[in-house]
XYZ file of C-alpha atoms in Angstrom:
222
model
C 11.730 228.381 157.632
C 7.939 227.980 157.860
C 5.815 231.078 157.404
C 4.820 232.406 160.843
C 1.328 233.049 159.523
C 0.654 229.333 158.959
C -0.994 226.979 161.449
C -1.769 223.255 161.316
C -4.845 221.606 162.813
C -7.333 218.817 162.100
C -9.658 219.302 159.153
C -13.359 219.572 159.964
C -15.993 217.646 157.976
C -17.527 220.850 156.619
C -14.106 221.800 155.205
C -13.851 218.636 153.089
C -14.663 220.463 149.859
C -11.804 222.923 150.381
C -9.407 220.019 150.893
C -10.752 218.338 147.761
C -10.122 221.479 145.681
C -6.528 221.714 146.903
C -5.944 218.018 146.223
C -7.335 218.379 142.718
C -5.106 221.364 141.946
C -2.001 219.731 143.421
C -2.487 216.434 141.541
C -3.230 218.029 138.180
C 0.025 217.022 136.518
C 0.370 213.455 137.783
C -2.145 211.542 139.924
C -5.197 213.110 138.250
C -4.003 211.563 134.973
C -4.443 208.179 136.647
C -7.656 208.796 138.563
C -9.424 210.608 135.708
C -7.790 208.832 132.785
C -10.755 209.002 130.416
C -11.205 212.783 130.376
C -9.175 215.874 131.339
C -11.447 217.003 134.159
C -13.781 215.050 136.465
C -17.474 215.825 136.640
C -18.972 217.748 139.523
C -20.641 214.513 140.605
C -17.229 212.877 140.961
C -15.811 215.852 142.856
C -18.820 215.686 145.181
C -18.099 211.970 145.665
C -14.472 212.734 146.606
C -15.688 215.383 149.060
C -18.047 212.882 150.727
C -15.228 210.340 150.982
C -13.057 212.892 152.799
C -15.849 213.808 155.231
C -16.612 210.129 155.822
C -12.916 209.452 156.416
C -12.794 212.098 159.116
C -15.772 210.448 160.808
C -13.991 207.074 160.619
C -10.915 208.395 162.397
C -8.565 209.133 159.510
C -6.373 212.116 160.353
C -7.000 214.801 157.766
C -4.971 217.924 158.447
C -5.214 221.456 157.152
C -2.654 224.231 156.973
C -4.283 227.661 157.251
C -2.901 231.080 156.380
C -4.087 233.095 159.391
C -3.869 236.376 157.488
C -6.659 235.244 155.135
C -8.132 232.205 156.972
C -7.571 230.279 153.743
C -6.694 226.582 153.755
C -3.598 226.335 151.554
C -2.457 222.735 152.120
C -3.553 219.448 153.616
C -2.473 215.930 154.493
C -4.026 212.523 155.107
C -2.355 210.449 157.821
C -3.307 207.009 159.184
C -2.003 204.821 161.988
C -1.913 201.228 160.723
C -1.740 198.951 163.753
C -2.982 195.609 165.112
C -6.606 195.276 166.130
C -5.361 193.624 169.308
C -3.869 196.445 171.370
C -1.683 193.926 173.211
C -0.064 192.718 169.990
C 3.097 194.170 168.458
C 2.273 192.954 164.942
C -0.755 192.702 162.706
C -2.044 189.426 161.368
C -1.809 188.781 157.642
C -5.616 188.816 157.596
C -5.500 192.385 158.950
C -2.870 193.354 156.401
C -4.920 192.028 153.494
C -8.143 193.580 154.803
C -6.546 197.029 154.815
C -5.200 196.812 151.254
C -8.436 197.223 149.343
C -9.224 198.734 145.949
C -12.125 201.216 145.919
C -14.599 201.509 143.091
C -13.286 203.617 140.177
C -14.843 206.939 139.245
C -16.928 207.393 136.113
C -13.956 209.152 134.483
C -11.510 206.392 135.412
C -10.093 203.686 133.167
C -10.817 200.541 135.215
C -7.569 198.817 134.238
C -5.452 201.898 135.003
C -7.280 202.380 138.307
C -6.740 198.784 139.409
C -3.104 198.779 138.276
C -2.440 201.912 140.336
C -3.996 200.600 143.542
C -2.507 197.139 143.046
C 0.968 198.660 142.652
C 0.660 200.708 145.837
C -0.974 197.886 147.840
C 1.564 195.253 146.863
C 4.450 197.600 147.593
C 3.119 198.415 151.072
C 2.624 194.735 151.805
C 6.140 193.865 150.652
C 7.872 196.715 152.475
C 5.926 196.805 155.755
C 4.703 193.245 156.209
C 2.832 192.896 159.502
C 4.620 195.762 161.276
C 2.555 198.701 162.604
C 3.341 202.077 161.047
C 2.106 205.570 160.345
C 1.402 206.225 156.670
C 1.166 209.525 154.842
C -1.395 208.820 152.122
C -1.538 212.353 150.759
C 0.340 215.631 151.167
C -0.923 218.472 148.984
C -0.219 222.178 148.778
C -2.096 224.485 146.458
C 0.252 225.527 143.621
C -0.221 229.192 144.539
C 1.341 228.560 147.972
C 4.433 226.479 147.322
C 7.661 227.155 149.246
C 5.985 228.626 152.317
C 6.736 225.655 154.573
C 3.212 224.226 154.691
C 4.291 220.774 153.531
C 6.985 220.552 156.180
C 4.552 221.520 158.928
C 2.057 218.848 157.874
C 4.838 216.294 157.607
C 6.252 217.176 161.015
C 2.861 216.464 162.630
C 2.819 212.866 161.453
C 6.505 212.287 162.169
C 5.862 213.306 165.769
C 2.977 210.820 165.975
C 5.186 208.024 164.632
C 7.930 208.916 167.126
C 5.405 208.898 169.958
C 4.170 205.447 168.887
C 7.714 204.161 168.326
C 6.913 203.083 164.758
C 8.182 203.608 161.258
C 6.451 205.971 158.838
C 5.747 205.142 155.203
C 4.960 207.091 152.029
C 5.212 207.133 148.240
C 6.986 210.314 147.136
C 6.684 212.094 143.843
C 9.978 213.092 142.270
C 9.299 216.696 143.295
C 8.468 215.794 146.899
C 11.359 213.428 147.625
C 13.857 216.103 148.821
C 11.354 217.361 151.431
C 10.867 213.899 152.895
C 14.590 213.280 153.069
C 14.913 216.298 155.365
C 12.611 214.497 157.811
C 14.676 211.286 157.900
C 12.731 209.373 155.268
C 14.963 206.941 153.403
C 14.328 205.713 149.841
C 13.795 201.949 149.674
C 12.290 201.298 146.232
C 11.423 202.972 142.935
C 8.006 202.181 141.439
C 6.220 203.390 138.312
C 2.984 203.162 136.363
C 3.425 203.423 132.593
C 0.252 205.016 131.247
C 1.449 204.377 127.688
C 0.250 200.795 128.150
C -3.305 202.146 127.883
C -2.713 204.925 125.356
C -1.492 207.576 127.790
C 1.503 209.816 127.227
C 3.918 209.106 130.079
C 5.233 206.980 132.888
C 4.534 208.298 136.386
C 7.170 207.438 138.972
C 7.375 207.432 142.761
C 10.006 206.697 145.365
C 8.865 204.501 148.244
C 10.313 205.958 151.442
C 10.387 204.736 155.035
C 11.280 206.784 158.094
C 12.915 204.555 160.737
C 11.376 204.334 164.182
C 12.838 206.787 166.650
C 15.987 205.441 168.244
C 16.570 202.750 165.616
C 19.798 202.565 163.645
């Protein structure tokens, strides 16, 4: 059961740095090894860049959420949700031009290995395109809980928010789950559809990082 002291609401732009710190701590053992391949820790300049990207995303309409412990007013977890839908509100499907325009690759950080960076984004982009095609959907880009606050129900609360939005819109929901996160998503009707991996040993790294692509069917579908 979720902790009664936890609440979920939209992140504010001036809270972007707190979200960034949680994301950095949560990704330390997997995604950070991709994003910051060339050195163990990113520079402060890079962390500032990530913080600006989060604040800019909020301004652009991306749904960044926070989970707050009301006993301390501390943000302990966060999520990044987006509604991917046609530009034409009367259409039930996106055009392929819209699909391709959404699947971009941002500029790598100073600490990134350009080939690793591009391989990571290419893998995720091509998988989304293959699995979702031109259909509208809600996507959970990121779900992060600070390691000091695991098993309090924060992740489930943040996940439930987006699932409700997808149900309201009558669409599927999409995500790439870490091996640790997969059981949580299954409890919210996400179904595994594909296994994907990025083998960092190709570039001198130490491991292969794996994800399970999961799709939650639209409400009322079989």
